[in-house]
Amino acid sequence: MTVKQSVAWQALEAHLQKDIAPYSLKQLFTNAGARRFEDLSVATDGLLLDFSKQKLTPDTFSLLIDLAQQQGLGEATNALYSGGEVNRSEMRPALHTALRATPSDQGGDIQIDGQQVSQLVANNLLDMERIATKIQQGEWLGYSGQPITTVINIGVGGSDIGPHMVCHALDEFRVETKFPLEIMFVSSMDGSQLAEMLQHLDQASTLFIIASKTFTTIDTLANAETARAWLRKRIPSDSLIGQHHLVGCSAFPQRMAAWGIPVENQIALWDWVGGRYSLWSGIGLPIAIKLGMRGFKQLLKGAHAMDDHFQNAKPEQNLPVMLALTGIWNINFLGLKAHTLLPYDGRLKLLPNYLSQLEMESNGKSVTNTGESVDFDTSPVIWGDVGANAQHAFFQLLHQGTPAYYADFIVPIKRTASSEYTQATRTQLDYQQALNLANCVAQSRVLMLGDDVLAWDQSMVTSPDRLYPGNHASSTLMFDELTPENLGKLIALYEHKVFVQAVVWDINPFDQWGVELGKQIAKTTLSAIEKRQAGTITAADVKFDASTEGLLNHVFRQQS
Ligand code: F6P
């Protein structure tokens, strides 16, 4: 039996039919009056979440909280924090909360394989600090004695998107370095990003971070080999390359060593840190290099504050719980299968991409923890962009298109312009932030009310092209200002949201078996292509489907 057959689910179905389905969003506002915002928003320590533009009432939340409690949310959360085997298919804990915990926290004494987790984390932070500080102070020298001025992180998925997103978002918090320092990210398997960068770089002053939890990911290893081939062109030996130009972060030190990364340039990782939950670990080294250890620890501090909040706040005041339950309501009861994330801040441009991995790789599942097929939807399709830019792109579909979706608007209240600007520039930047905030609030209002936002007679609208149906659900998340601490809170908020939804659905958010088959088949396909090109096998030796065969034949013809 899945959660769909449970008492709490059935109660929500009945509530939907009786109390929600008959009404539009506008009517729900009219029914509740001014109280609706007070009743359906939660504020905590620098963050405010407004759920009032969702198609629900306070009773909906009471019933959703019953559902979460029925599914054992309290016990599951305790298991998550205390190192229980919450990743059931791989029989391991998921201890990203321990990466940002203080030693005195509950769970600070978790032991894994006879090792104390808090001690491992503390040592790891010291290793990161040692490497980051040397680079910042211009003391990390290339093989010829020149200081490192370019750091390139080679990784993919969780070993790329998280640090990349944070480095981009918090660029203005970068620490001063002795020499100008560029931090770049390379992930694409085709080598195009790397090829473009290498043209403009000097081997003598470039350091590569090879970031791969498994150290077997072909995308990352292929880019790393290309980088090494480029280094070899100028640097006389592999030992000089390893010592001066390579740093690695992986859960497999032997693999790093075998590949040529010396022990002193390795940062440890552990199987109890999931890839998409790893920016808080050594995988976050580019962040520590950019922000300094102080900035990196502020990011951790913010995430830790959210961990505390999630563990201790009552469900109705609990931001991750409320955000998750809103999603459950939209996906499972209102049938909304697409979710758009709209940060109104250019610095958060990469956030939708980051959150789409976090949510879709975690909860894009179709069997429960006991192996039963689900008979309800799990993760929606997630996409997004900087909200103000998306207004000139896919908002047309949001306002007048046909697919059903819901939206999260994410916006900082203020933005402090650097004191290095003139007063006139600062005034103009303040105006732009006001403009941005107004657009954010206006768009969610128009999505909700459609044409009714205007005090006009709709019969005056002559063309149906100009009609806006409205009645689209959204939440708005406001935070004081974009700082390392607030970004830490924001990311951890979504991590815990994903966890709560997984608990309700009884699925495992910490594995990703769905990505494995494609990797395996790509390997055998590559081998078949190479053998066909070398003439050691013919088409008759490998049975591909007609489409794959046709595509490969086209490639062979074009290449010959
Ligand atoms: O292919 C998916 C994935 O396994 C992600 O979960 C992970 O973040 C990414 O690949 C990179 O893996 P690794 O860090 O082991 O190279």
XYZ file of C-alpha atoms and ligand atoms in Angstrom:
576
model
C 0.000 0.000 0.000
C 1.400 3.431 -0.891
C 0.729 6.721 0.858
C -2.072 7.331 -1.637
C -4.276 4.768 0.085
C -3.672 6.270 3.540
C -6.236 7.995 5.735
C -4.422 11.337 5.657
C -4.237 11.324 1.822
C -7.947 10.526 1.549
C -8.752 13.389 3.932
C -6.856 15.753 1.644
C -8.763 14.480 -1.417
C -12.060 15.173 0.352
C -10.863 18.629 1.435
C -9.832 19.432 -2.145
C -13.272 18.602 -3.513
C -15.192 20.411 -0.814
C -13.125 23.447 0.160
C -10.698 24.258 -2.639
C -11.788 23.032 -6.085
C -14.926 25.234 -6.202
C -12.870 28.401 -5.768
C -10.399 30.426 -7.796
C -7.372 31.950 -6.118
C -9.086 35.302 -6.244
C -12.111 33.894 -4.431
C -9.903 32.298 -1.779
C -8.508 35.790 -1.135
C -11.976 37.290 -0.995
C -13.188 34.569 1.392
C -10.292 35.080 3.799
C -9.879 38.870 3.600
C -6.757 40.573 4.861
C -5.985 37.649 7.204
C -4.868 35.478 4.327
C -1.317 36.797 4.262
C -0.911 36.514 8.061
C -2.337 32.996 8.030
C -0.325 31.754 5.097
C 3.137 33.210 5.482
C 6.042 32.179 7.678
C 8.962 34.377 8.683
C 12.138 33.306 10.358
C 15.528 34.842 10.911
C 15.934 36.839 7.702
C 13.623 34.791 5.457
C 9.943 35.194 4.671
C 7.859 32.683 2.739
C 4.486 33.778 1.437
C 2.207 30.855 0.539
C -0.935 32.944 0.294
C -0.917 32.860 -3.524
C -1.125 29.056 -3.417
C -4.492 27.354 -3.948
C -4.950 26.281 -0.374
C -6.172 27.421 3.027
C -4.806 27.007 6.570
C -6.931 23.828 6.820
C -5.016 22.401 3.855
C -1.778 22.833 5.754
C -3.226 21.155 8.881
C -4.172 18.138 6.784
C -0.810 18.128 4.976
C 0.981 18.218 8.327
C -1.122 15.197 9.412
C 0.077 13.476 6.230
C 3.750 14.247 6.970
C 3.394 13.053 10.555
C 1.587 9.903 9.452
C 4.607 9.221 7.153
C 7.011 9.509 10.093
C 8.666 12.839 9.310
C 9.941 13.319 12.899
C 11.635 9.887 13.044
C 13.033 10.271 9.518
C 14.553 13.662 10.401
C 16.178 12.225 13.521
C 17.597 9.392 11.415
C 18.964 11.885 8.863
C 20.756 13.979 11.484
C 22.060 11.091 13.563
C 23.664 9.099 10.744
C 20.913 6.510 10.182
C 20.992 4.575 6.888
C 18.563 6.929 5.151
C 20.057 6.023 1.752
C 18.524 2.574 1.878
C 19.481 1.230 -1.552
C 23.152 1.980 -0.895
C 22.932 1.271 2.845
C 24.590 4.477 3.956
C 23.815 7.682 5.820
C 23.461 11.071 4.128
C 25.301 13.349 6.509
C 25.464 16.709 4.749
C 24.113 18.271 7.956
C 27.259 17.048 9.766
C 29.405 19.026 7.319
C 28.022 22.250 8.727
C 27.412 21.208 12.328
C 29.410 22.517 15.254
C 31.092 19.807 17.368
C 28.742 20.482 20.282
C 25.642 19.748 18.185
C 23.499 16.735 18.636
C 25.065 14.102 16.423
C 28.518 15.643 16.911
C 29.659 12.264 18.206
C 28.516 10.218 15.183
C 31.014 7.483 14.393
C 31.328 5.817 10.997
C 33.688 2.879 10.521
C 35.289 3.739 13.854
C 35.949 7.342 12.849
C 34.358 10.363 14.431
C 32.552 12.342 11.764
C 33.064 15.728 13.431
C 36.819 15.096 13.546
C 36.919 14.103 9.869
C 35.053 17.282 8.968
C 37.316 19.469 11.132
C 40.446 17.984 9.499
C 38.923 18.481 6.091
C 38.289 22.161 6.755
C 41.922 22.539 7.806
C 43.081 20.918 4.548
C 40.864 23.241 2.552
C 42.142 26.233 4.477
C 45.764 25.235 3.904
C 45.274 25.008 0.130
C 42.954 28.013 -0.227
C 45.166 30.316 1.839
C 48.312 29.387 -0.054
C 46.604 30.202 -3.344
C 45.127 33.459 -2.070
C 48.440 34.628 -0.677
C 50.265 33.887 -3.899
C 52.316 31.167 -2.198
C 51.094 28.264 -4.310
C 53.682 28.251 -7.048
C 53.658 26.600 -10.436
C 56.558 24.350 -11.494
C 58.698 27.305 -12.567
C 58.089 29.385 -9.459
C 55.332 31.595 -10.863
C 52.303 32.094 -8.589
C 49.020 30.409 -9.547
C 46.618 32.958 -10.987
C 44.038 30.632 -12.598
C 42.201 27.812 -10.864
C 40.034 25.533 -12.999
C 37.605 23.181 -11.278
C 37.012 20.067 -13.388
C 33.935 18.147 -12.239
C 30.366 17.442 -13.250
C 26.938 17.271 -11.579
C 27.305 17.769 -7.834
C 31.065 18.180 -8.229
C 30.507 21.225 -10.427
C 27.092 22.847 -10.214
C 27.043 23.648 -6.471
C 30.452 25.337 -6.196
C 29.919 27.018 -9.559
C 26.532 28.404 -8.529
C 27.852 29.707 -5.189
C 31.030 31.227 -6.683
C 28.921 33.026 -9.265
C 26.355 34.225 -6.719
C 28.869 35.498 -4.180
C 31.486 36.981 -6.481
C 31.295 40.357 -4.760
C 32.337 38.679 -1.479
C 35.620 37.466 -2.958
C 38.628 37.952 -0.715
C 41.543 40.031 -1.764
C 44.341 37.952 -3.199
C 47.972 38.854 -3.585
C 47.750 38.432 -7.369
C 44.644 38.670 -9.552
C 42.982 35.235 -9.396
C 40.464 33.705 -11.812
C 38.344 30.688 -10.812
C 36.732 28.811 -13.680
C 34.568 25.719 -14.052
C 34.688 23.010 -16.662
C 32.176 20.203 -16.860
C 31.154 19.438 -20.426
C 32.316 16.040 -21.644
C 32.867 17.232 -25.221
C 35.895 19.283 -24.175
C 34.540 22.464 -25.728
C 34.698 24.554 -22.543
C 38.218 23.449 -21.754
C 39.522 23.874 -25.305
C 38.300 27.460 -25.338
C 39.886 28.298 -21.956
C 43.249 26.665 -22.549
C 43.901 28.851 -25.578
C 44.193 31.875 -23.308
C 46.045 30.346 -20.370
C 49.599 29.722 -19.314
C 50.554 26.304 -17.916
C 53.005 27.860 -15.479
C 50.291 29.705 -13.540
C 47.285 27.358 -13.879
C 46.058 24.896 -11.236
C 43.388 22.264 -11.856
C 41.102 20.903 -9.155
C 39.910 17.442 -10.192
C 36.646 17.076 -8.267
C 34.980 13.685 -8.433
C 33.519 11.777 -5.525
C 33.986 8.449 -7.305
C 36.981 9.468 -9.426
C 35.556 7.253 -12.173
C 33.239 9.722 -13.916
C 34.267 9.640 -17.562
C 33.262 13.276 -18.221
C 35.631 14.520 -15.514
C 38.442 12.090 -16.267
C 38.312 12.937 -19.981
C 38.598 16.676 -19.219
C 41.342 15.976 -16.679
C 43.324 13.996 -19.286
C 42.990 16.862 -21.756
C 44.188 19.294 -19.091
C 47.159 17.038 -18.318
C 48.049 16.695 -21.990
C 48.094 20.505 -22.169
C 50.256 20.764 -19.042
C 52.691 18.159 -20.404
C 53.339 20.324 -23.432
C 55.332 22.697 -21.265
C 56.033 21.005 -17.916
C 58.853 18.481 -18.055
C 57.567 15.750 -15.688
C 54.338 14.309 -14.316
C 55.624 14.630 -10.801
C 56.054 18.399 -11.257
C 52.560 18.531 -12.768
C 51.045 16.664 -9.811
C 52.910 18.620 -7.188
C 52.348 22.112 -8.585
C 49.314 21.976 -10.862
C 46.835 19.416 -9.540
C 44.565 19.210 -6.509
C 41.972 16.444 -6.101
C 38.862 15.885 -4.045
C 37.429 12.368 -3.938
C 36.235 9.592 -1.641
C 38.899 7.354 -3.253
C 42.412 8.540 -2.346
C 44.057 5.557 -4.072
C 42.404 6.486 -7.368
C 43.595 10.107 -7.028
C 47.109 8.898 -6.256
C 47.114 6.411 -9.144
C 46.054 9.202 -11.467
C 48.935 11.416 -10.348
C 47.646 13.608 -7.533
C 50.109 13.516 -4.613
C 48.720 12.851 -1.127
C 49.414 16.389 0.125
C 47.248 17.791 -2.706
C 44.280 15.518 -1.932
C 41.146 16.481 -0.057
C 39.115 13.650 1.414
C 35.436 13.006 0.796
C 33.268 10.180 2.107
C 30.501 7.998 0.734
C 28.102 9.493 3.292
C 28.123 12.820 1.390
C 25.855 12.701 -1.653
C 27.188 14.383 -4.828
C 24.397 16.931 -5.038
C 24.738 17.636 -1.291
C 28.504 18.085 -1.410
C 29.202 21.790 -1.859
C 29.644 21.960 1.933
C 32.562 19.497 1.762
C 35.965 19.593 0.073
C 34.031 19.820 -3.195
C 33.435 23.422 -2.071
C 37.175 24.213 -2.329
C 36.625 26.730 -5.178
C 34.209 28.560 -2.853
C 36.800 28.616 -0.071
C 39.395 29.925 -2.523
C 37.054 32.661 -3.707
C 35.465 33.702 -0.390
C 38.240 32.729 1.969
C 37.647 30.286 4.790
C 35.749 32.941 6.695
C 33.235 33.338 3.876
C 32.975 29.572 3.381
C 32.258 29.140 7.093
C 29.541 31.810 6.898
C 27.904 29.762 4.161
C 28.109 26.713 6.467
C 26.769 28.782 9.359
C 23.704 29.791 7.361
C 23.033 26.198 6.338
C 23.483 25.099 9.947
C 20.961 27.710 11.107
C 18.482 26.219 8.612
C 19.313 22.696 9.867
C 18.493 23.837 13.405
C 15.296 25.476 12.258
C 14.200 22.378 10.328
C 14.937 20.097 13.256
C 13.283 22.216 15.925
C 10.557 24.495 14.540
C 6.927 23.390 14.760
C 5.666 22.082 11.396
C 3.419 25.089 10.779
C 6.368 27.455 11.363
C 8.889 25.261 9.600
C 10.001 26.674 6.248
C 11.282 23.440 4.616
C 8.223 21.521 5.825
C 5.800 24.148 4.544
C 7.611 24.513 1.215
C 7.634 20.741 0.753
C 3.996 20.297 1.669
C 2.983 23.067 -0.719
C 4.737 21.103 -3.439
C 2.998 17.854 -2.435
C -0.328 19.649 -2.588
C 0.392 21.113 -6.014
C 1.843 17.945 -7.532
C -0.378 15.261 -6.036
C -3.698 16.989 -5.457
C -3.836 19.855 -7.968
C -1.995 17.865 -10.663
C 0.666 20.504 -11.394
C 3.602 18.659 -12.959
C 5.938 21.530 -13.728
C 7.642 23.885 -11.301
C 9.444 27.059 -12.275
C 12.075 28.715 -10.086
C 12.466 32.430 -10.572
C 15.258 34.165 -8.700
C 14.933 37.933 -9.118
C 18.658 38.507 -8.869
C 21.203 38.148 -11.656
C 23.700 36.734 -9.165
C 21.417 33.716 -8.678
C 21.389 32.894 -12.375
C 22.720 29.375 -11.762
C 20.368 28.618 -8.867
C 17.552 27.083 -10.985
C 20.066 24.735 -12.604
C 21.455 23.773 -9.187
C 17.990 23.198 -7.717
C 16.863 21.195 -10.724
C 19.668 18.681 -10.062
C 18.918 18.716 -6.335
C 15.232 17.996 -6.799
C 15.020 15.946 -9.959
C 18.033 13.714 -9.250
C 16.829 13.216 -5.669
C 13.118 12.743 -6.137
C 12.737 11.728 -9.780
C 11.867 8.222 -8.629
C 9.052 5.780 -9.269
C 9.471 3.080 -6.650
C 9.062 3.361 -2.898
C 11.630 2.343 -0.312
C 10.018 -1.092 -0.241
C 10.195 -1.489 -4.021
C 6.527 -0.838 -4.742
C 5.636 1.207 -7.857
C 4.278 4.607 -6.948
C 0.727 5.401 -8.032
C 1.204 9.170 -7.764
C 3.594 11.746 -9.209
C 6.928 12.480 -7.539
C 9.350 15.265 -8.572
C 7.864 17.715 -11.066
C 9.826 18.945 -14.063
C 11.835 21.896 -12.799
C 13.150 24.760 -14.833
C 13.847 28.425 -14.367
C 15.960 31.477 -14.982
C 16.551 34.932 -13.570
C 12.923 36.055 -13.200
C 13.304 39.472 -14.796
C 14.998 37.916 -17.855
C 12.423 35.140 -18.062
C 9.718 37.834 -18.261
C 11.056 38.436 -21.757
C 11.253 34.759 -22.598
C 9.055 31.987 -21.164
C 6.672 34.154 -19.099
C 4.414 34.278 -22.168
C 3.659 30.611 -21.509
C 3.203 31.257 -17.786
C 0.601 33.930 -18.483
C -1.240 32.545 -21.486
C 0.026 29.039 -22.202
C -1.691 25.742 -21.476
C 0.581 23.546 -19.282
C -0.201 23.533 -15.581
C 2.686 24.654 -13.340
C 3.488 26.441 -10.100
C 6.204 28.976 -9.393
C 8.659 30.017 -6.679
C 9.650 33.692 -6.769
C 12.937 34.229 -4.897
C 14.115 37.788 -4.198
C 16.439 39.723 -1.889
C 14.910 42.812 -0.300
C 17.967 44.988 -0.550
C 21.208 45.105 -2.369
C 24.020 47.174 -0.941
C 25.914 48.849 -3.747
C 29.664 48.972 -3.285
C 30.974 52.178 -1.700
C 33.514 52.338 -4.527
C 30.769 53.624 -6.844
C 29.886 57.291 -7.077
C 26.731 58.480 -5.356
C 25.004 58.823 -8.738
C 25.760 55.211 -9.673
C 24.617 53.991 -6.251
C 21.361 55.905 -6.586
C 20.799 54.361 -9.992
C 21.565 50.847 -8.662
C 19.099 51.404 -5.790
C 16.485 52.370 -8.352
C 17.203 49.166 -10.306
C 16.706 47.045 -7.205
C 13.376 48.804 -6.522
C 12.397 48.159 -10.141
C 13.345 44.509 -9.756
C 11.319 44.074 -6.545
C 8.308 45.747 -8.116
C 8.492 43.401 -11.103
C 8.744 40.354 -8.870
C 5.681 41.297 -6.831
C 3.741 42.468 -9.897
C 4.338 39.245 -11.805
C 3.136 36.940 -9.038
C 0.067 39.150 -8.667
C -0.751 39.053 -12.377
C -0.244 35.276 -12.439
C -2.733 34.994 -9.607
C -5.381 37.477 -10.733
C -4.969 37.603 -14.506
C -7.105 40.374 -16.025
C -8.809 40.969 -12.711
C -5.700 42.813 -11.617
C -7.037 45.731 -13.680
C -9.894 47.903 -12.590
C -11.474 47.785 -16.003
C -14.462 46.301 -17.661
C -13.320 43.078 -19.306
C -15.984 43.375 -21.981
C -13.911 46.288 -23.274
C -11.143 43.844 -24.239
C -11.790 43.349 -27.894
C -9.271 40.630 -28.670
C -9.054 37.245 -26.958
C -5.285 37.462 -27.559
C -5.165 39.999 -24.772
C -6.904 37.948 -22.114
C -5.022 36.691 -19.052
C -6.737 33.799 -17.277
C -4.686 34.093 -14.051
C -5.355 31.619 -11.219
C -1.721 30.399 -11.281
C -0.218 29.397 -7.945
C 3.086 30.726 -6.637
C 5.094 31.167 -3.457
C 7.392 34.111 -2.795
C 10.576 33.716 -0.799
C 12.097 36.993 0.347
C 15.395 37.285 2.138
C 17.122 40.370 3.553
C 20.195 40.461 1.375
C 22.368 38.075 -0.614
C 25.195 37.146 1.758
C 27.125 33.890 2.222
C 25.059 33.156 5.331
C 21.708 33.780 3.660
C 22.686 31.748 0.597
C 23.620 28.879 2.938
C 20.160 29.099 4.500
C 18.465 29.202 1.128
C 20.249 26.121 -0.223
C 19.677 24.129 2.966
C 16.007 25.153 2.885
C 15.594 23.473 -0.501
C 17.675 20.443 0.536
C 15.349 19.806 3.460
C 12.292 20.481 1.339
C 13.403 17.705 -1.004
C 13.915 15.413 1.998
C 10.445 16.091 3.433
C 8.810 15.311 0.094
C 10.775 12.052 -0.152
C 9.592 11.070 3.332
C 5.967 11.738 2.417
C 6.318 9.742 -0.809
C 8.391 7.024 0.940
C 11.112 7.203 -1.728
C 14.910 7.392 -1.408
C 16.190 10.900 -2.262
C 19.852 9.950 -1.840
C 20.523 7.497 -4.680
C 20.436 8.081 -8.475
C 20.309 4.696 -10.176
C 18.491 6.277 -13.097
C 21.698 7.826 -14.422
C 23.711 4.601 -14.502
C 22.343 2.702 -17.506
C 23.037 5.588 -19.905
C 26.679 5.755 -18.718
C 27.107 2.002 -19.241
C 25.581 1.985 -22.714
C 27.646 5.029 -23.771
C 30.785 3.024 -22.932
C 29.782 0.028 -25.047
C 28.634 2.344 -27.846
C 31.995 4.133 -27.884
C 33.819 0.822 -28.013
C 31.629 -0.345 -30.928
C 32.217 2.941 -32.793
C 35.982 2.672 -32.346
C 36.056 -0.953 -33.493
C 33.858 -0.195 -36.502
C 36.142 2.711 -37.454
C 39.201 0.489 -37.064
C 37.490 -2.156 -39.173
C 37.862 -4.860 -36.492
C 34.078 -5.422 -36.430
C 31.259 -4.764 -38.896
C 27.698 -3.547 -38.477
C 26.565 -7.164 -38.378
C 28.600 -7.797 -35.199
C 26.683 -5.274 -33.060
C 22.923 -5.225 -33.085
C 21.786 -1.611 -32.678
C 18.226 -0.458 -33.262
C 17.505 1.094 -36.677
C 17.711 4.671 -35.396
C 21.082 4.248 -33.650
C 22.431 2.351 -36.647
C 21.198 5.094 -38.998
C 22.760 7.865 -36.891
C 26.105 6.067 -36.629
C 26.170 5.349 -40.357
C 25.546 9.039 -40.980
C 28.520 9.897 -38.714
C 30.783 7.373 -40.465
C 29.789 8.708 -43.891
C 30.428 12.324 -42.844
C 33.761 11.460 -41.261
C 35.108 9.454 -44.175
O 25.849 11.001 -13.044
C 25.303 11.562 -11.900
C 26.319 11.770 -10.824
O 26.606 10.570 -10.218
C 25.865 12.807 -9.813
O 25.047 12.303 -8.856
C 27.174 13.313 -9.312
O 27.025 14.534 -8.656
C 27.940 13.416 -10.603
O 27.531 12.288 -11.346
C 29.429 13.436 -10.474
O 29.929 12.309 -9.842
P 31.406 12.250 -9.320
O 31.573 13.334 -8.313
O 31.589 10.905 -8.720
O 32.329 12.473 -10.482
